[in-house]
PDB file of C-alpha atoms in Angstrom:
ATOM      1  CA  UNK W   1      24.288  92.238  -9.267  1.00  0.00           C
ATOM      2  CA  UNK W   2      27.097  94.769  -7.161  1.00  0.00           C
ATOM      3  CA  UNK W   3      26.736  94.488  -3.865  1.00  0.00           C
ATOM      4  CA  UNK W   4      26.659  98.137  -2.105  1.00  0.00           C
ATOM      5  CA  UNK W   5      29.553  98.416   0.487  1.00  0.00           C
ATOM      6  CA  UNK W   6      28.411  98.978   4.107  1.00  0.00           C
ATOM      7  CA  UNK W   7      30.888 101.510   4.726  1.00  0.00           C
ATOM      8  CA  UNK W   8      33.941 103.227   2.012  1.00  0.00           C
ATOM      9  CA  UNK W   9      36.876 102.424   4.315  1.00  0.00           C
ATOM     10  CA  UNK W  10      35.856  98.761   4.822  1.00  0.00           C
ATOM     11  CA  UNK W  11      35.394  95.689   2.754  1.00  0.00           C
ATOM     12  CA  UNK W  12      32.053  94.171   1.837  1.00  0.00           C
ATOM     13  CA  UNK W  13      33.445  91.049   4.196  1.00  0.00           C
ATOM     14  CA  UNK W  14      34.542  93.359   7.137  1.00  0.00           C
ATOM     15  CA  UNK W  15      31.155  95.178   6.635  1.00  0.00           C
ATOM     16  CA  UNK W  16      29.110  92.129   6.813  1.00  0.00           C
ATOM     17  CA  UNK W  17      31.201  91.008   9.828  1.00  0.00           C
ATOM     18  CA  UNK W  18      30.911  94.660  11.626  1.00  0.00           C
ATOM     19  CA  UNK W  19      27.144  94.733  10.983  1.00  0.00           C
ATOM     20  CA  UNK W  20      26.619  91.514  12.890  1.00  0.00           C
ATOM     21  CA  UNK W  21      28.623  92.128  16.024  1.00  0.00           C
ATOM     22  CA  UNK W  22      25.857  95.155  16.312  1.00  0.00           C
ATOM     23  CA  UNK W  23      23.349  93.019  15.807  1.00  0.00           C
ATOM     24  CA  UNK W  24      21.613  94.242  12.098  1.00  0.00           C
ATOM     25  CA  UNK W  25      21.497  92.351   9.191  1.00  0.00           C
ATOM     26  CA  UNK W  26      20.453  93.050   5.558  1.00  0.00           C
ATOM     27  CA  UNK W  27      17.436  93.498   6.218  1.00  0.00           C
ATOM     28  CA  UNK W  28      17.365  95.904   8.717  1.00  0.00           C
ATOM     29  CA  UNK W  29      19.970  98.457   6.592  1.00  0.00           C
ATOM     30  CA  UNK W  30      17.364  97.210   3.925  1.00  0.00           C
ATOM     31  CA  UNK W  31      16.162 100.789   1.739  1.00  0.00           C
ATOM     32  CA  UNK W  32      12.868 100.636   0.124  1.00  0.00           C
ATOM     33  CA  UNK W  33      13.440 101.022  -3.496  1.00  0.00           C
ATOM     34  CA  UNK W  34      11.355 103.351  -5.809  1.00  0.00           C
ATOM     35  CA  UNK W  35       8.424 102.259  -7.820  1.00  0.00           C
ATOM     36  CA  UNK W  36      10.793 103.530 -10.734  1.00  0.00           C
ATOM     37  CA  UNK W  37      14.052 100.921  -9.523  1.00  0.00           C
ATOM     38  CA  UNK W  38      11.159  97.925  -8.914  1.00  0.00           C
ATOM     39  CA  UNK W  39       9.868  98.323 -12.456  1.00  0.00           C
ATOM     40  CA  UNK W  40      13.272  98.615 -13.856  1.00  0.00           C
ATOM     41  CA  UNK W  41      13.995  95.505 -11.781  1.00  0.00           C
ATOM     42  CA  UNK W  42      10.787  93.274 -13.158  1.00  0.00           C
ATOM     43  CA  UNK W  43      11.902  94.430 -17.002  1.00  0.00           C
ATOM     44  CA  UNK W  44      14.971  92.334 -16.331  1.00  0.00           C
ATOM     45  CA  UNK W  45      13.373  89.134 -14.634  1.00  0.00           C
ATOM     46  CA  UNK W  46      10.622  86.346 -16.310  1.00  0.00           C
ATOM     47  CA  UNK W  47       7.675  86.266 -14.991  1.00  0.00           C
ATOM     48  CA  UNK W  48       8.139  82.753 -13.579  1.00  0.00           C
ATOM     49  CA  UNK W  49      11.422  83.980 -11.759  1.00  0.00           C
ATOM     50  CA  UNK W  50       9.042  86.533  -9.765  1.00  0.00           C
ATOM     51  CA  UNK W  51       6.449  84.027  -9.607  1.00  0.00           C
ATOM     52  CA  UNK W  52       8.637  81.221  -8.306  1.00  0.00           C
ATOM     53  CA  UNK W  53      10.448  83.854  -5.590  1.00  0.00           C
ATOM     54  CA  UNK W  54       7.017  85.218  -4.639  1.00  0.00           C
ATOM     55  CA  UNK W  55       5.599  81.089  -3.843  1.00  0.00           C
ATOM     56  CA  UNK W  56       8.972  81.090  -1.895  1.00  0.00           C
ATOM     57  CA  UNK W  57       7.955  84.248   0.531  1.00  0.00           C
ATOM     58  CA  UNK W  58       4.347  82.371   0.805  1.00  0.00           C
ATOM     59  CA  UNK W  59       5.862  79.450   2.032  1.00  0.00           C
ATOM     60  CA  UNK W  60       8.003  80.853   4.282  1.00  0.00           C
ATOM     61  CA  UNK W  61       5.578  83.013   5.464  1.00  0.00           C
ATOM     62  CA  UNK W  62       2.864  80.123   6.328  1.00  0.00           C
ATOM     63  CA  UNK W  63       5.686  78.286   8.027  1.00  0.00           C
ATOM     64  CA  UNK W  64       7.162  81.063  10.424  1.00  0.00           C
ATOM     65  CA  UNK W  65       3.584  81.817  11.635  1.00  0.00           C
ATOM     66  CA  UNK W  66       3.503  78.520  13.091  1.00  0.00           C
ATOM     67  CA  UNK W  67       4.875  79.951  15.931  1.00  0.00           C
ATOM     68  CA  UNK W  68       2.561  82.596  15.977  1.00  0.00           C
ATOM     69  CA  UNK W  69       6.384  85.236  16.304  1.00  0.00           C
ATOM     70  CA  UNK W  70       6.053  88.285  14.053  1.00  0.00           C
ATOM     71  CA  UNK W  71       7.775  87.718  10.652  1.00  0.00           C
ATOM     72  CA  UNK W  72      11.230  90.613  10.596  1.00  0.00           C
ATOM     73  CA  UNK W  73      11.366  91.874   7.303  1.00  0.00           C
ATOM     74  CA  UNK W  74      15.036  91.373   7.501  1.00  0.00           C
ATOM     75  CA  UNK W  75      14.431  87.892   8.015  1.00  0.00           C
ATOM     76  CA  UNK W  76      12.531  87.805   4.715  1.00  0.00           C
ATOM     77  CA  UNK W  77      15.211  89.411   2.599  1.00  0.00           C
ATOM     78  CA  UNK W  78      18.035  87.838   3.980  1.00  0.00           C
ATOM     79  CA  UNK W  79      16.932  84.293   3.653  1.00  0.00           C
ATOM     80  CA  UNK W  80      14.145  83.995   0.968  1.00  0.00           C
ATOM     81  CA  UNK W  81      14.232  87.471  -1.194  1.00  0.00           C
ATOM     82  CA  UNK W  82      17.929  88.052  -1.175  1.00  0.00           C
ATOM     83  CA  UNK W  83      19.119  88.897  -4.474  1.00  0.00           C
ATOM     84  CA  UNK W  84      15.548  90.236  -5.431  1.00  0.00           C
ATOM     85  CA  UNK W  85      15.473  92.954  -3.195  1.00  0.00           C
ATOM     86  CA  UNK W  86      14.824  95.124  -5.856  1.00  0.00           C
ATOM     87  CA  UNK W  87      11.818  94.363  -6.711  1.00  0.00           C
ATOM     88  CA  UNK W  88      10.751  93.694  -2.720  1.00  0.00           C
ATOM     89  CA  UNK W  89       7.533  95.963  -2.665  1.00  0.00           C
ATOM     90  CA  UNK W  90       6.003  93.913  -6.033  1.00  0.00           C
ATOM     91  CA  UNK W  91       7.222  89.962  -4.160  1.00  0.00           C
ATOM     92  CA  UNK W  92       5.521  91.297  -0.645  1.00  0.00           C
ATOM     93  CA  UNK W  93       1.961  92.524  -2.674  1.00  0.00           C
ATOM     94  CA  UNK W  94       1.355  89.321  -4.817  1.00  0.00           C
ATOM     95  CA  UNK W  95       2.476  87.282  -1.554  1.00  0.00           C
ATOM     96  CA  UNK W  96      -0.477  89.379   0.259  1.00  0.00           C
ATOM     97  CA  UNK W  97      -2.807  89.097  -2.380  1.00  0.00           C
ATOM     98  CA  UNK W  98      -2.363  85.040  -2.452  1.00  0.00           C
ATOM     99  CA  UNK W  99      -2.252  84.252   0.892  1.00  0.00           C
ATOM    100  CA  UNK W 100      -5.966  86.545   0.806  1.00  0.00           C
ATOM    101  CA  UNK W 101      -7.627  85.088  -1.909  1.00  0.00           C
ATOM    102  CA  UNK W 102      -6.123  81.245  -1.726  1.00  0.00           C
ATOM    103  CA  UNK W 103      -5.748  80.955   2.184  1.00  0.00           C
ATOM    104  CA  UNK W 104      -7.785  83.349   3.667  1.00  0.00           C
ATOM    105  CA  UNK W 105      -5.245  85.322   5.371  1.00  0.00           C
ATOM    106  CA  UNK W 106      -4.308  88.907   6.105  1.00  0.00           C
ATOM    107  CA  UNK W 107      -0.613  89.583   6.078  1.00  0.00           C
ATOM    108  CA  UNK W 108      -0.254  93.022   8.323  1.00  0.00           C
ATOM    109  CA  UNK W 109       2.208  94.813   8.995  1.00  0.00           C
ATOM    110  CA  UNK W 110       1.986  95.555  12.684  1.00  0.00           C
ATOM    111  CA  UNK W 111       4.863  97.652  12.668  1.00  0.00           C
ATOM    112  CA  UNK W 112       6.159  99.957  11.075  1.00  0.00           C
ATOM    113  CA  UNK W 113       9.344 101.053  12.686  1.00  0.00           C
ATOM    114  CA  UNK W 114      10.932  97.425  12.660  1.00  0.00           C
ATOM    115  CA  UNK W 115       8.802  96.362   9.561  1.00  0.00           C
ATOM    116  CA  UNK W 116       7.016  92.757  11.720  1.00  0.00           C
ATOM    117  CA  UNK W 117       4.392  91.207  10.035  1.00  0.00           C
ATOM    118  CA  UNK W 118       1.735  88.624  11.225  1.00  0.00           C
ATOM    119  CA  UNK W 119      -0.838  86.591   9.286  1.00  0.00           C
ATOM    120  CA  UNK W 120      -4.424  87.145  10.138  1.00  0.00           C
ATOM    121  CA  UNK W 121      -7.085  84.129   9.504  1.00  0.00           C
ATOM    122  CA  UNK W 122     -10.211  86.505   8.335  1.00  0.00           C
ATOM    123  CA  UNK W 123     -12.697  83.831   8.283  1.00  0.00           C
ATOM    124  CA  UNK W 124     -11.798  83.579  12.682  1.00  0.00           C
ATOM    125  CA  UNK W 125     -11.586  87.069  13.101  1.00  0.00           C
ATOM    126  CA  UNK W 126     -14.984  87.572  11.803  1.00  0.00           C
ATOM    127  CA  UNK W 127     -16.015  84.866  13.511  1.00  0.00           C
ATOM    128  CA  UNK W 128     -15.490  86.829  16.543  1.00  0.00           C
ATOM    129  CA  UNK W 129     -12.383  84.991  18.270  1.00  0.00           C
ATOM    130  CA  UNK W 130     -13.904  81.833  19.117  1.00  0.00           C
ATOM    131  CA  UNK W 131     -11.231  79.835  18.056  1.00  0.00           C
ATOM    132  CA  UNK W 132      -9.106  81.918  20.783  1.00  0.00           C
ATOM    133  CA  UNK W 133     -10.948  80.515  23.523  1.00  0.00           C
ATOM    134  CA  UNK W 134     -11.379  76.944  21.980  1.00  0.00           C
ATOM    135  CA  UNK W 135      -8.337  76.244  20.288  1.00  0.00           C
ATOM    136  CA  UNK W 136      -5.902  74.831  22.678  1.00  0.00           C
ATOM    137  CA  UNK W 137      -5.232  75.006  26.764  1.00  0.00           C
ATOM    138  CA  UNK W 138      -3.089  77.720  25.809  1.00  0.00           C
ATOM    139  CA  UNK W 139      -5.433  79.953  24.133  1.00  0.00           C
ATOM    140  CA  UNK W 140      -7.668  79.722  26.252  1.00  0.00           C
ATOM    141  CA  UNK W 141      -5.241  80.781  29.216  1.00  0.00           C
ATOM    142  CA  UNK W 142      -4.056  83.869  27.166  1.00  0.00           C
ATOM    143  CA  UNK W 143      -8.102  84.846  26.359  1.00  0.00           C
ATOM    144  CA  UNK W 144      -8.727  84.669  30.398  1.00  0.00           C
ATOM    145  CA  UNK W 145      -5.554  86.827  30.650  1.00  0.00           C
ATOM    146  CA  UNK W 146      -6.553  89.341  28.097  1.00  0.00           C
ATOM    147  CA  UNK W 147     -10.410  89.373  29.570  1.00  0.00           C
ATOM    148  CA  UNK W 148      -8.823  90.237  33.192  1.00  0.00           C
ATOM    149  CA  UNK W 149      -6.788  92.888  31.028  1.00  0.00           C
ATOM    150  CA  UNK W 150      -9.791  94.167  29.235  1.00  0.00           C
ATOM    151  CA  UNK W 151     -12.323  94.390  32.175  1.00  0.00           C
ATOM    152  CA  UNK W 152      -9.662  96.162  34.635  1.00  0.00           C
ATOM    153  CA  UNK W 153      -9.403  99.166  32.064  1.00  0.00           C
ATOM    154  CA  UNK W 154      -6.027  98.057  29.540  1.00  0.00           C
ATOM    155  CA  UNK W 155      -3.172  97.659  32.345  1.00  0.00           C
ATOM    156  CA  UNK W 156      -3.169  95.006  35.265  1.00  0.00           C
ATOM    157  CA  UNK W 157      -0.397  94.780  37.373  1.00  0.00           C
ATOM    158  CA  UNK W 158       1.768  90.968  36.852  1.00  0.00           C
ATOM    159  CA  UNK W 159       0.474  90.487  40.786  1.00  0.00           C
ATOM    160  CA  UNK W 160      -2.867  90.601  39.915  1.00  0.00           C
ATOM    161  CA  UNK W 161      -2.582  88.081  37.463  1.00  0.00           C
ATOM    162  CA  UNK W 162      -0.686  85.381  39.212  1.00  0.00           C
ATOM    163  CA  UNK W 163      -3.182  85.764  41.618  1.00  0.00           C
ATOM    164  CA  UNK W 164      -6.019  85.419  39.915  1.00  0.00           C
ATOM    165  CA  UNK W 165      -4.255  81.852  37.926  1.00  0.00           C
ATOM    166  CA  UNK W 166      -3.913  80.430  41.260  1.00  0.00           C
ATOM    167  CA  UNK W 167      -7.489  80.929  42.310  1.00  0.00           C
ATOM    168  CA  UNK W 168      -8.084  78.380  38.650  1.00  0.00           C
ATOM    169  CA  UNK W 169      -5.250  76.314  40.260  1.00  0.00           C
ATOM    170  CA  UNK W 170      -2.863  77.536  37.805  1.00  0.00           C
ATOM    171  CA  UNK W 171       0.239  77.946  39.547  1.00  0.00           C
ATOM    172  CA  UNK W 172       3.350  80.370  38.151  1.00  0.00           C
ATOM    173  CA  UNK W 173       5.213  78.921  40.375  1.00  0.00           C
ATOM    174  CA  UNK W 174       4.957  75.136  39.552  1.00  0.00           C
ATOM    175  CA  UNK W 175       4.939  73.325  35.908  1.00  0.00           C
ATOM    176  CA  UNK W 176       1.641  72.425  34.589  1.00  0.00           C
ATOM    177  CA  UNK W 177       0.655  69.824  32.600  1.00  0.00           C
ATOM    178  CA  UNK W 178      -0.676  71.959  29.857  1.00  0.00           C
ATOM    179  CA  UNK W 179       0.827  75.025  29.984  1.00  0.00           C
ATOM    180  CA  UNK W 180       4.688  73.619  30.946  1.00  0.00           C
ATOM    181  CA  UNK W 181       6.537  76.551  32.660  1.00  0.00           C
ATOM    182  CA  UNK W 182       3.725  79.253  32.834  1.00  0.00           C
ATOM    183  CA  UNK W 183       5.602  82.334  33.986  1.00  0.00           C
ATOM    184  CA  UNK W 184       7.431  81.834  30.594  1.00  0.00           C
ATOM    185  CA  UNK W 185       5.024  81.021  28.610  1.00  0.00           C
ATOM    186  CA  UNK W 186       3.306  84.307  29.924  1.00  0.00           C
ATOM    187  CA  UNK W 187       5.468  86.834  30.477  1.00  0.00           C
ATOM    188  CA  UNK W 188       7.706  85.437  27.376  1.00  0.00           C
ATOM    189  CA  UNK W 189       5.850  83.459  24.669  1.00  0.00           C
ATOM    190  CA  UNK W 190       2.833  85.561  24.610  1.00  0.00           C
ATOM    191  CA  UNK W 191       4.973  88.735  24.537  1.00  0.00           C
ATOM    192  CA  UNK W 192       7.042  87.083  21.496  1.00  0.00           C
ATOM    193  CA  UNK W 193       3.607  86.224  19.642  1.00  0.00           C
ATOM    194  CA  UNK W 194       2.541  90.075  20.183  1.00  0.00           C
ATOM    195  CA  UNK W 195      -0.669  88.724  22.424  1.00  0.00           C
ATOM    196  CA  UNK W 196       0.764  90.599  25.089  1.00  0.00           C
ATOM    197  CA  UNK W 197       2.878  93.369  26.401  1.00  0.00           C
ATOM    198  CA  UNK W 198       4.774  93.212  29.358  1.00  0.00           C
ATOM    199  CA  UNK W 199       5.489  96.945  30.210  1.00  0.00           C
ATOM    200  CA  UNK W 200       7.943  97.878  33.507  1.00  0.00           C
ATOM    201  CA  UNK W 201       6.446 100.658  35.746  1.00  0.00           C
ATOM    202  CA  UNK W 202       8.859 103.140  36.363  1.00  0.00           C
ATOM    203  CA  UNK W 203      10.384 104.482  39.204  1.00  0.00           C
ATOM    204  CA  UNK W 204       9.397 100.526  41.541  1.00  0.00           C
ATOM    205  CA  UNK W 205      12.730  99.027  43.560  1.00  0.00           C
ATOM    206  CA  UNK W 206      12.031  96.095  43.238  1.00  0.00           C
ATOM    207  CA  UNK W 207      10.892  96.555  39.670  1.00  0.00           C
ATOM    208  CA  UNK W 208       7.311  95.856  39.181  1.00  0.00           C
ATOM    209  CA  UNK W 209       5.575  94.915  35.872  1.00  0.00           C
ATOM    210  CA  UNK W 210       2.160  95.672  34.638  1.00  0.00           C
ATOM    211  CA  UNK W 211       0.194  93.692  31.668  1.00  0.00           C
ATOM    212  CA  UNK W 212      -1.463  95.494  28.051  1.00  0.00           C
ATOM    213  CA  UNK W 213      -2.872  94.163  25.189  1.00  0.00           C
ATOM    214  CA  UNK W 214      -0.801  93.379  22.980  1.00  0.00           C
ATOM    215  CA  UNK W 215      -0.832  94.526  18.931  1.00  0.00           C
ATOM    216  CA  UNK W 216      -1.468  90.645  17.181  1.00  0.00           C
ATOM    217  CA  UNK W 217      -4.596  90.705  20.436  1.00  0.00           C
ATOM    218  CA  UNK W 218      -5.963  94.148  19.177  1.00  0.00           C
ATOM    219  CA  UNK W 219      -6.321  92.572  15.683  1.00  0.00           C
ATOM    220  CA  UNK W 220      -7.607  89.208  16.154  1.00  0.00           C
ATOM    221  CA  UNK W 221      -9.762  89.283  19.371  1.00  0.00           C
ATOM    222  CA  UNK W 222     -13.050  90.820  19.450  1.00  0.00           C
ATOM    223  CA  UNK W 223     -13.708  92.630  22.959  1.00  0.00           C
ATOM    224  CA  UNK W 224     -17.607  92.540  22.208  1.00  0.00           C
ATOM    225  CA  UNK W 225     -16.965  88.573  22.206  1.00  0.00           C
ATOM    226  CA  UNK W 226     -15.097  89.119  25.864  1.00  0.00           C
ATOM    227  CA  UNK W 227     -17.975  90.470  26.982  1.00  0.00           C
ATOM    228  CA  UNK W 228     -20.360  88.179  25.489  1.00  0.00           C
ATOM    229  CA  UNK W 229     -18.173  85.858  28.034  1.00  0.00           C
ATOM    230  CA  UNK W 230     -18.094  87.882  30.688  1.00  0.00           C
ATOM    231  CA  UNK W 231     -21.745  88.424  30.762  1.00  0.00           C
ATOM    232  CA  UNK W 232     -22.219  84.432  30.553  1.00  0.00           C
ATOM    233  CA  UNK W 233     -19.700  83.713  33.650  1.00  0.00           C
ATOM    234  CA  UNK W 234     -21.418  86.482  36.029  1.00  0.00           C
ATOM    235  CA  UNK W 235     -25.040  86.122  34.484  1.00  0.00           C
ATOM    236  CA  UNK W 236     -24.916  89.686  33.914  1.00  0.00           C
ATOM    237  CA  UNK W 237     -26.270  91.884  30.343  1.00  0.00           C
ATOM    238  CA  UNK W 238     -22.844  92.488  28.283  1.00  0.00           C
ATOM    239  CA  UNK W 239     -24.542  96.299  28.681  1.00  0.00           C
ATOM    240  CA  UNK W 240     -23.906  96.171  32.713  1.00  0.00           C
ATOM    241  CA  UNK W 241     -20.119  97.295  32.140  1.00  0.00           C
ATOM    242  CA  UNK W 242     -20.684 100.088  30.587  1.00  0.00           C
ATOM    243  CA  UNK W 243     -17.077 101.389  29.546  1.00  0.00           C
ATOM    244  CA  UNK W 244     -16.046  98.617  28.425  1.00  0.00           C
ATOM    245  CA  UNK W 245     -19.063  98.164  26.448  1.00  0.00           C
ATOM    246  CA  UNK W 246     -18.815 101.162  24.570  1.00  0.00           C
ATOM    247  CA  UNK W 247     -15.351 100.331  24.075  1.00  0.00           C
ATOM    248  CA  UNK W 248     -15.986  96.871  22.623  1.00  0.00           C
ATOM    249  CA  UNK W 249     -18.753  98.237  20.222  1.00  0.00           C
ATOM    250  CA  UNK W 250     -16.827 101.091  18.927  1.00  0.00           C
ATOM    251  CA  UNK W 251     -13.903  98.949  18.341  1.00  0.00           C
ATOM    252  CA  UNK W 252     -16.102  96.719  16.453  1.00  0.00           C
ATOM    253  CA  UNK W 253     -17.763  99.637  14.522  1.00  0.00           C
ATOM    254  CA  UNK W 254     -14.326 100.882  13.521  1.00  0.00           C
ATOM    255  CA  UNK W 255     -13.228  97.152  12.849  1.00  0.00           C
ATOM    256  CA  UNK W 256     -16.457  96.824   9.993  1.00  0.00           C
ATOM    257  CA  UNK W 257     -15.740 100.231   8.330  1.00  0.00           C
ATOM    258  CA  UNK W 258     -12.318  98.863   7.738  1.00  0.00           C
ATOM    259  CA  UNK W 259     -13.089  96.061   6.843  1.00  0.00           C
ATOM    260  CA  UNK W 260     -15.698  97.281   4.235  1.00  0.00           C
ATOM    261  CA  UNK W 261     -13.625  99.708   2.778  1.00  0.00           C
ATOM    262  CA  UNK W 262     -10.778  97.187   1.985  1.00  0.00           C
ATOM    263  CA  UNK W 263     -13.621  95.499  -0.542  1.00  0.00           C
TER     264      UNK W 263
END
C-alpha cells in the first residue's frame, strides 16, 4: 500500500520526523475514509484478516482501560490498525459490537474533536455507581470529591476541597497510605481518567483553580445515587435538595430514554 507524503517538498522520512517534533502522529493527520474507500478496502482483505485485526483493537482496547486514560484514536491506528486504516470505521464497529455483546461494555467516544474513547461497564452503570464508591480507597475518594462537586452546584474551588480532605484526615500535603501523593492523584490522575476537570479561573495572581465534573463522571456516575448518599450521611429525604434533585432525576430520565432507544 503507497504511503501518502506529509508534505510535496519533503520526504515521507523527513515528514514523519517533522510531524513528531510538533507533536502529531498518524493518527491525528488520520482522514476518515468514505463508506465507498472502506468497502473497496474489505473486497481486497479475508474475512479472517479483518477478523484477526478487529480481536487485535479488542485487546488493546481492554488493556489500555486498565488505567482508566481515554484511548487516542491515533494511538489505535498507529500501533494496532496501521496498515488497515482503510477500512478503520468497519475494525472500530465490530470492536464495539463485541466488547457489547461478549463483555458488557460500551466503547464511547467522549470526544469528538481529539477522537478519545473510554469503555463503559453497562451492567455498573445501571447498577447505579455502586462499584464507584466500593471499589477501591481511591474510588471512593474521587465519589466524595465529585458529591462535594455535585451538591455545591458543578464548580468548587481546589481550596474547598483540600479543606474538606483534611477534615477526613486526608492530607494534600502529606503521602497517604492509600492514596500515595494525593494532590497528584487529584488534580492529575483523575483529570487523566476524565473523572475530573481541573479548570483555571481567569484573571487570579496567584492563579486559582476550581473543580467540574468531568466527561468519563457524567457517564458512569448516577447523581440520583449521590443523593441517595447524601440523604443517608445527613438523615435527610434525597427530595430536601431540591436543585440538585431535579437535576439528578432528569439526568436519569434522559439517561433511560437513551438507553432504551439504543435497543
Amino acid at each position: 500500500m503507497t504511503q501518502r507524503k506529509t508534505c510535496n517538498t519533503l520526504s515521507s522520512s523527513q515528514g514523519k520526523r517533522l510531524s513528531n517534533a510538533l507533536g502529531e502522529d498518524e493518527g491525528m493527520t488520520f482522514t476518515q475514509p468514505s463508506i465507498s474507500q472502506v468497502q473497496k478496502s474489505l473486497e481486497q482483505l479475508s474475512p479472517s484478516q479483518v477478523d484477526q485485526k478487529t480481536a487485535e483493537v479488542i485487546q488493546y482496547i481492554l488493556v489500555k482501560d486498565q488505567k482508566k486514560i481515554p484511548i487516542r484514536r491515533g494511538d489505535l491506528i498507529k500501533h494496532v490498525i496501521k496498515e488497515y486504516r482503510n477500512i478503520y470505521p468497519e475494525i472500530i464497529k465490530r470492536a464495539a459490537h463485541s466488547l457489547d455483546q461478549v463483555f458488557g461494555l460500551k466503547l464511547v467516544e467522549i470526544d469528538a474533536k481529539n477522537h478519545l474513547y473510554i469503555l463503559i461497564n453497562k451492567l455498573e452503570a445501571a447498577a447505579g455507581g455502586c462499584s464507584m464508591r466500593c471499589a477501591n480507597p481511591k474510588t471512593g475518594l474521587l465519589f466524595v470529591i465529585l458529591s462535594v462537586i455535585f451538591m455545591k452546584g458543578g464548580v468548587v474551588r481546589e481550596g474547598l476541597i483540600w479543606s474538606m480532605l483534611k477534615k477526613l484526615n486526608v492530607d494534600p500535603a502529606d503521602r497517604h497510605e492509600d492514596f500515595g501523593d494525593v494532590k497528584k492523584l487529584i488534580t492529575d490522575e483523575f483529570v487523566r481518567q476524565r473523572y475530573l476537570e481541573y479548570v483555571r479561573v481567569p484573571h487570579t495572581d496567584p492563579p486559582e483553580y476550581e473543580f467540574h465534573w468531568g466527561q468519563r463522571a457524567d457517564l458512569e456516575v448516577s447523581k440520583a445515587k449521590i443523593l441517595e448518599f447524601m440523604g443517608q450521611l445527613h438523615d435527610q429525604e434525597p427530595q430536601s435538595w431540591k436543585h440538585q434533585y431535579r437535576e439528578a432525576h432528569s439526568n436519569q430520565a434522559s439517561s433511560q430514554a437513551s438507553t432504551s432507544s439504543q435497543r
